[in-house]
PDB file of C-alpha atoms in Angstrom:
ATOM      1  CA  MET V  29       0.000   0.000   0.000  1.00 85.00           C
ATOM      2  CA  GLU V  30       1.301   3.445  -0.936  1.00 90.00           C
ATOM      3  CA  LEU V  31       1.133   5.897   1.945  1.00 95.00           C
ATOM      4  CA  THR V  32       0.289   9.569   1.411  1.00 95.00           C
ATOM      5  CA  GLN V  33       1.178  12.520   3.609  1.00 97.00           C
ATOM      6  CA  GLN V  34      -1.669  14.484   5.167  1.00 96.00           C
ATOM      7  CA  SER V  35       0.656  17.491   5.063  1.00 95.00           C
ATOM      8  CA  PRO V  36       2.797  18.084   1.962  1.00 95.00           C
ATOM      9  CA  ASP V  37       5.537  19.594   4.156  1.00 95.00           C
ATOM     10  CA  VAL V  38       7.801  16.889   5.601  1.00 95.00           C
ATOM     11  CA  GLY V  39       8.687  19.390   8.331  1.00 96.00           C
ATOM     12  CA  ALA V  40       5.242  18.745   9.833  1.00 97.00           C
ATOM     13  CA  TYR V  41       6.439  15.214  10.593  1.00 98.00           C
ATOM     14  CA  LEU V  42       9.311  16.553  12.695  1.00 98.00           C
ATOM     15  CA  ALA V  43       7.328  19.153  14.680  1.00 98.00           C
ATOM     16  CA  ALA V  44       6.378  18.976  18.348  1.00 97.00           C
ATOM     17  CA  ASP V  45       2.788  19.467  19.431  1.00 97.00           C
ATOM     18  CA  GLU V  46       0.613  18.918  22.504  1.00 96.00           C
ATOM     19  CA  ALA V  47       0.590  15.124  22.156  1.00 98.00           C
ATOM     20  CA  ILE V  48       3.850  14.468  20.295  1.00 98.00           C
ATOM     21  CA  ASP V  49       5.861  16.524  22.782  1.00 98.00           C
ATOM     22  CA  HIS V  50       9.360  15.425  21.825  1.00 97.00           C
ATOM     23  CA  ASP V  51      10.682  18.721  23.181  1.00 97.00           C
ATOM     24  CA  HIS V  52       9.774  17.546  26.710  1.00 97.00           C
ATOM     25  CA  PRO V  53      12.839  16.690  28.854  1.00 98.00           C
ATOM     26  CA  ARG V  54      11.518  13.173  29.547  1.00 97.00           C
ATOM     27  CA  VAL V  55      11.248  12.389  25.833  1.00 98.00           C
ATOM     28  CA  GLU V  56      14.602  13.993  25.088  1.00 98.00           C
ATOM     29  CA  ALA V  57      16.260  11.954  27.864  1.00 97.00           C
ATOM     30  CA  ALA V  58      14.728   8.679  26.649  1.00 98.00           C
ATOM     31  CA  ALA V  59      15.824   9.411  23.074  1.00 98.00           C
ATOM     32  CA  ALA V  60      19.358  10.210  24.236  1.00 97.00           C
ATOM     33  CA  ARG V  61      19.584   6.930  26.189  1.00 97.00           C
ATOM     34  CA  LEU V  62      18.398   4.910  23.208  1.00 97.00           C
ATOM     35  CA  ALA V  63      20.815   6.664  20.854  1.00 97.00           C
ATOM     36  CA  LEU V  64      23.822   5.817  23.034  1.00 95.00           C
ATOM     37  CA  ALA V  65      23.665   2.123  22.198  1.00 89.00           C
ATOM     38  CA  VAL V  66      23.182   2.344  18.413  1.00 96.00           C
ATOM     39  CA  GLU V  67      24.615   3.937  15.314  1.00 94.00           C
ATOM     40  CA  GLY V  68      22.574   5.330  12.428  1.00 94.00           C
ATOM     41  CA  ALA V  69      18.938   6.218  11.868  1.00 96.00           C
ATOM     42  CA  TYR V  70      17.739   2.690  11.058  1.00 96.00           C
ATOM     43  CA  ALA V  71      19.299   1.177  14.187  1.00 97.00           C
ATOM     44  CA  TYR V  72      17.960   4.005  16.352  1.00 98.00           C
ATOM     45  CA  ALA V  73      14.454   3.621  14.909  1.00 97.00           C
ATOM     46  CA  ARG V  74      14.539  -0.132  15.617  1.00 98.00           C
ATOM     47  CA  ALA V  75      15.725   0.497  19.197  1.00 98.00           C
ATOM     48  CA  ALA V  76      12.971   3.070  19.774  1.00 98.00           C
ATOM     49  CA  PHE V  77      10.362   0.723  18.299  1.00 98.00           C
ATOM     50  CA  GLU V  78      11.450  -2.205  20.466  1.00 98.00           C
ATOM     51  CA  PHE V  79      11.597   0.016  23.549  1.00 98.00           C
ATOM     52  CA  VAL V  80       7.984   1.162  23.097  1.00 98.00           C
ATOM     53  CA  ARG V  81       6.708  -2.237  21.970  1.00 97.00           C
ATOM     54  CA  ASP V  82       8.401  -4.229  24.723  1.00 97.00           C
ATOM     55  CA  THR V  83       8.740  -1.986  27.795  1.00 97.00           C
ATOM     56  CA  ILE V  84       5.465  -0.051  27.743  1.00 97.00           C
ATOM     57  CA  PRO V  85       2.648  -2.580  28.198  1.00 96.00           C
ATOM     58  CA  HIS V  86      -0.565  -2.133  26.243  1.00 96.00           C
ATOM     59  CA  SER V  87      -3.051  -1.217  28.961  1.00 94.00           C
ATOM     60  CA  ALA V  88      -5.645  -3.724  27.714  1.00 92.00           C
ATOM     61  CA  ASP V  89      -3.078  -6.527  28.082  1.00 93.00           C
ATOM     62  CA  SER V  90      -1.926  -5.421  31.534  1.00 94.00           C
ATOM     63  CA  GLY V  91      -5.360  -4.416  32.859  1.00 94.00           C
ATOM     64  CA  ASP V  92      -4.201  -0.865  33.586  1.00 95.00           C
ATOM     65  CA  GLU V  93      -7.177   1.502  33.581  1.00 95.00           C
ATOM     66  CA  ARG V  94      -5.116   4.698  33.259  1.00 95.00           C
ATOM     67  CA  VAL V  95      -5.439   6.659  30.013  1.00 96.00           C
ATOM     68  CA  THR V  96      -2.307   8.297  28.620  1.00 96.00           C
ATOM     69  CA  TRP V  97      -2.057  10.273  25.403  1.00 96.00           C
ATOM     70  CA  ARG V  98       0.858  12.725  25.631  1.00 97.00           C
ATOM     71  CA  ALA V  99       4.209  11.102  24.741  1.00 98.00           C
ATOM     72  CA  SER V 100       5.937  12.338  27.888  1.00 98.00           C
ATOM     73  CA  ASP V 101       3.110  10.927  30.037  1.00 97.00           C
ATOM     74  CA  VAL V 102       3.190   7.568  28.230  1.00 98.00           C
ATOM     75  CA  LEU V 103       6.903   7.313  29.018  1.00 98.00           C
ATOM     76  CA  ALA V 104       6.340   8.329  32.651  1.00 97.00           C
ATOM     77  CA  ALA V 105       3.369   6.038  33.336  1.00 97.00           C
ATOM     78  CA  ARG V 106       4.692   3.157  31.188  1.00 97.00           C
ATOM     79  CA  THR V 107       1.207   2.330  29.955  1.00 97.00           C
ATOM     80  CA  GLY V 108      -1.095   3.135  27.075  1.00 96.00           C
ATOM     81  CA  ILE V 109      -3.316   1.777  24.337  1.00 96.00           C
ATOM     82  CA  CYS V 110      -2.083   1.485  20.755  1.00 96.00           C
ATOM     83  CA  HIS V 111      -2.696   5.192  20.059  1.00 97.00           C
ATOM     84  CA  ALA V 112      -0.706   6.322  23.091  1.00 97.00           C
ATOM     85  CA  LYS V 113       2.163   3.984  22.262  1.00 98.00           C
ATOM     86  CA  SER V 114       2.167   5.212  18.656  1.00 98.00           C
ATOM     87  CA  ILE V 115       2.321   8.816  19.852  1.00 98.00           C
ATOM     88  CA  ALA V 116       5.256   7.938  22.128  1.00 98.00           C
ATOM     89  CA  LEU V 117       7.178   6.201  19.339  1.00 98.00           C
ATOM     90  CA  THR V 118       6.501   9.074  16.946  1.00 98.00           C
ATOM     91  CA  ALA V 119       7.925  11.497  19.524  1.00 98.00           C
ATOM     92  CA  LEU V 120      11.054   9.380  20.066  1.00 98.00           C
ATOM     93  CA  LEU V 121      11.655   9.200  16.312  1.00 98.00           C
ATOM     94  CA  ARG V 122      11.161  12.929  15.787  1.00 98.00           C
ATOM     95  CA  ALA V 123      13.485  13.643  18.718  1.00 98.00           C
ATOM     96  CA  ARG V 124      16.297  12.217  16.563  1.00 97.00           C
ATOM     97  CA  GLY V 125      15.264  13.912  13.322  1.00 97.00           C
ATOM     98  CA  ILE V 126      13.425  10.949  11.792  1.00 97.00           C
ATOM     99  CA  PRO V 127      10.185  12.047  10.078  1.00 98.00           C
ATOM    100  CA  ALA V 128       7.316  10.115  11.637  1.00 98.00           C
ATOM    101  CA  GLY V 129       3.539  10.270  11.756  1.00 98.00           C
ATOM    102  CA  LEU V 130       0.440   8.347  12.703  1.00 98.00           C
ATOM    103  CA  CYS V 131      -1.445   5.800  10.589  1.00 98.00           C
ATOM    104  CA  PHE V 132      -4.597   3.861  11.293  1.00 98.00           C
ATOM    105  CA  GLN V 133      -6.475   0.662  10.594  1.00 97.00           C
ATOM    106  CA  ARG V 134     -10.162  -0.067  11.107  1.00 96.00           C
ATOM    107  CA  LEU V 135     -10.359  -3.546  12.644  1.00 96.00           C
ATOM    108  CA  THR V 136     -13.291  -5.705  13.775  1.00 94.00           C
ATOM    109  CA  ASP V 137     -14.096  -8.866  15.675  1.00 92.00           C
ATOM    110  CA  ASP V 138     -13.972 -12.147  13.772  1.00 90.00           C
ATOM    111  CA  ASP V 139     -17.633 -11.731  12.774  1.00 89.00           C
ATOM    112  CA  GLY V 140     -17.166  -8.174  11.463  1.00 89.00           C
ATOM    113  CA  ALA V 141     -18.808  -6.585  14.505  1.00 91.00           C
ATOM    114  CA  ASN V 142     -17.437  -4.020  16.959  1.00 91.00           C
ATOM    115  CA  PRO V 143     -15.206  -1.936  14.665  1.00 94.00           C
ATOM    116  CA  VAL V 144     -12.280  -0.219  16.351  1.00 93.00           C
ATOM    117  CA  LEU V 145      -9.633   2.253  15.194  1.00 96.00           C
ATOM    118  CA  HIS V 146      -6.122   0.835  15.634  1.00 97.00           C
ATOM    119  CA  GLY V 147      -3.077   3.123  15.748  1.00 97.00           C
ATOM    120  CA  LEU V 148       0.234   2.599  13.936  1.00 97.00           C
ATOM    121  CA  VAL V 149       3.338   4.651  13.150  1.00 98.00           C
ATOM    122  CA  ALA V 150       4.741   5.554   9.741  1.00 98.00           C
ATOM    123  CA  LEU V 151       8.357   6.624   9.484  1.00 98.00           C
ATOM    124  CA  ARG V 152      10.637   7.758   6.703  1.00 96.00           C
ATOM    125  CA  LEU V 153      14.181   6.453   6.963  1.00 94.00           C
ATOM    126  CA  PRO V 154      17.009   7.527   4.658  1.00 88.00           C
ATOM    127  CA  GLU V 155      17.977   3.862   4.179  1.00 84.00           C
ATOM    128  CA  VAL V 156      14.447   2.990   3.014  1.00 86.00           C
ATOM    129  CA  GLY V 157      13.516   6.113   1.029  1.00 85.00           C
ATOM    130  CA  CYS V 158       9.750   5.902   1.474  1.00 91.00           C
ATOM    131  CA  TRP V 159       7.145   5.868   4.233  1.00 96.00           C
ATOM    132  CA  ALA V 160       6.927   2.528   6.059  1.00 96.00           C
ATOM    133  CA  ARG V 161       4.503   1.448   8.769  1.00 98.00           C
ATOM    134  CA  VAL V 162       5.387  -0.235  12.068  1.00 98.00           C
ATOM    135  CA  ASP V 163       3.124  -1.333  14.916  1.00 98.00           C
ATOM    136  CA  PRO V 164       4.407  -0.726  18.476  1.00 97.00           C
ATOM    137  CA  ARG V 165       1.217  -2.119  20.072  1.00 95.00           C
ATOM    138  CA  GLY V 166       3.038  -4.879  21.926  1.00 93.00           C
ATOM    139  CA  ASN V 167       3.194  -8.576  21.181  1.00 92.00           C
ATOM    140  CA  LYS V 168       1.131 -11.310  22.826  1.00 91.00           C
ATOM    141  CA  PRO V 169      -0.028 -14.781  21.763  1.00 91.00           C
ATOM    142  CA  GLY V 170      -1.206 -14.413  18.170  1.00 89.00           C
ATOM    143  CA  VAL V 171       0.453 -10.995  17.697  1.00 92.00           C
ATOM    144  CA  ASP V 172       4.033 -10.767  16.403  1.00 94.00           C
ATOM    145  CA  ALA V 173       4.755  -7.231  15.186  1.00 96.00           C
ATOM    146  CA  ARG V 174       8.350  -6.620  14.086  1.00 97.00           C
ATOM    147  CA  PHE V 175      10.530  -3.750  12.891  1.00 97.00           C
ATOM    148  CA  SER V 176      11.473  -4.608   9.320  1.00 95.00           C
ATOM    149  CA  PRO V 177      11.037  -1.577   6.992  1.00 95.00           C
ATOM    150  CA  PRO V 178      10.415  -1.517   4.129  1.00 93.00           C
ATOM    151  CA  VAL V 179       8.617  -4.849   4.730  1.00 94.00           C
ATOM    152  CA  GLU V 180       5.610  -4.539   7.039  1.00 95.00           C
ATOM    153  CA  ARG V 181       5.251  -6.886  10.016  1.00 96.00           C
ATOM    154  CA  LEU V 182       2.171  -5.403  11.703  1.00 97.00           C
ATOM    155  CA  ALA V 183       0.084  -6.869  14.510  1.00 95.00           C
ATOM    156  CA  TRP V 184      -2.852  -7.449  12.152  1.00 93.00           C
ATOM    157  CA  LYS V 185      -3.557  -7.595   8.435  1.00 94.00           C
ATOM    158  CA  VAL V 186      -6.898  -6.117   7.440  1.00 95.00           C
ATOM    159  CA  ARG V 187      -9.638  -8.445   6.282  1.00 95.00           C
ATOM    160  CA  GLU V 188     -11.651  -6.729   3.579  1.00 92.00           C
ATOM    161  CA  GLU V 189     -14.423  -9.308   3.878  1.00 93.00           C
ATOM    162  CA  PHE V 190     -15.158  -7.825   7.331  1.00 94.00           C
ATOM    163  CA  ASN V 191     -14.982  -4.218   6.074  1.00 93.00           C
ATOM    164  CA  GLU V 192     -11.630  -3.697   7.764  1.00 95.00           C
ATOM    165  CA  ILE V 193      -9.630  -0.810   6.317  1.00 96.00           C
ATOM    166  CA  ASP V 194      -5.983   0.198   5.959  1.00 96.00           C
ATOM    167  CA  TYR V 195      -6.085   3.998   5.891  1.00 97.00           C
ATOM    168  CA  PRO V 196      -3.268   5.223   3.604  1.00 96.00           C
ATOM    169  CA  VAL V 197      -2.878   8.688   5.142  1.00 98.00           C
ATOM    170  CA  VAL V 198       0.113   9.558   7.344  1.00 98.00           C
ATOM    171  CA  TYR V 199      -1.115  12.103   9.895  1.00 98.00           C
ATOM    172  CA  ALA V 200       1.307  14.691  11.256  1.00 98.00           C
ATOM    173  CA  ALA V 201      -0.766  14.998  14.449  1.00 97.00           C
ATOM    174  CA  PRO V 202      -3.469  12.859  16.058  1.00 97.00           C
ATOM    175  CA  PRO V 203      -6.865  13.502  14.426  1.00 97.00           C
ATOM    176  CA  GLU V 204      -8.980  15.732  16.663  1.00 96.00           C
ATOM    177  CA  VAL V 205     -11.732  13.113  17.099  1.00 95.00           C
ATOM    178  CA  LEU V 206      -9.163  10.675  18.494  1.00 96.00           C
ATOM    179  CA  LEU V 207      -7.399  13.258  20.630  1.00 95.00           C
ATOM    180  CA  HIS V 208     -10.721  14.366  22.132  1.00 95.00           C
ATOM    181  CA  ALA V 209     -11.557  10.791  23.153  1.00 95.00           C
ATOM    182  CA  LEU V 210      -8.110  10.270  24.715  1.00 95.00           C
ATOM    183  CA  ARG V 211      -8.161  13.589  26.586  1.00 95.00           C
ATOM    184  CA  SER V 212     -11.717  13.191  27.880  1.00 94.00           C
ATOM    185  CA  ALA V 213     -11.792   9.603  29.124  1.00 94.00           C
ATOM    186  CA  ARG V 214     -11.532   9.124  32.883  1.00 94.00           C
ATOM    187  CA  ASP V 215     -10.390   5.518  32.475  1.00 94.00           C
ATOM    188  CA  ARG V 216      -9.784   2.922  29.795  1.00 92.00           C
ATOM    189  CA  SER V 217     -13.296   1.472  30.112  1.00 91.00           C
ATOM    190  CA  GLU V 218     -14.785   4.868  29.270  1.00 93.00           C
ATOM    191  CA  LEU V 219     -12.250   5.324  26.486  1.00 92.00           C
ATOM    192  CA  TRP V 220     -13.397   2.108  24.771  1.00 91.00           C
ATOM    193  CA  ARG V 221     -16.906   3.590  24.599  1.00 91.00           C
ATOM    194  CA  THR V 222     -15.795   6.894  23.058  1.00 92.00           C
ATOM    195  CA  LEU V 223     -12.984   5.948  20.657  1.00 92.00           C
ATOM    196  CA  PRO V 224     -13.911   6.493  17.005  1.00 93.00           C
ATOM    197  CA  ALA V 225     -14.595   3.340  14.999  1.00 90.00           C
ATOM    198  CA  GLY V 226     -13.013   4.799  11.859  1.00 88.00           C
ATOM    199  CA  LEU V 227     -11.806   7.946  10.133  1.00 88.00           C
TER     200      LEU V 227
END
């Protein structure tokens, strides 16, 4: 699938904002620690991906009811749903000058019911030369997401027969409908009721 930028300016995919706050000292410190052990953009991006995927549990897997949405808060609380983890990874990538943005899938249950918006990250590495998606959701039985740009190894492949969708747009910032749900929810149970089912 060919990805398209929401913003034509690649600089938008390096900017800090309220959610992707890579100018926050906590994000800067985490990025600096990760960069110490690797050399080059590709190796740093893999280290950042594995850090978010493996050391920040998905709150649905861990049973954590807290809702995080700002990258610095995700890193502090060490919890978040797929959207929060994607925001955190995007911030860590931008902190080292790697253009990154947010992508989405519409997924459903095995019978096509209960659609949900799933968050991913797209990044643009000099070694790859195009946008590539990665999924920092966190692995569990039946989920084996890997860092392998330009080849995708996402948590899930969409099933068109269930009206699942791969959205091709790379967003520079979280869509407002998603950000509103994340900001407003008092806990994860409430968040599940208010998250958009698609874009």
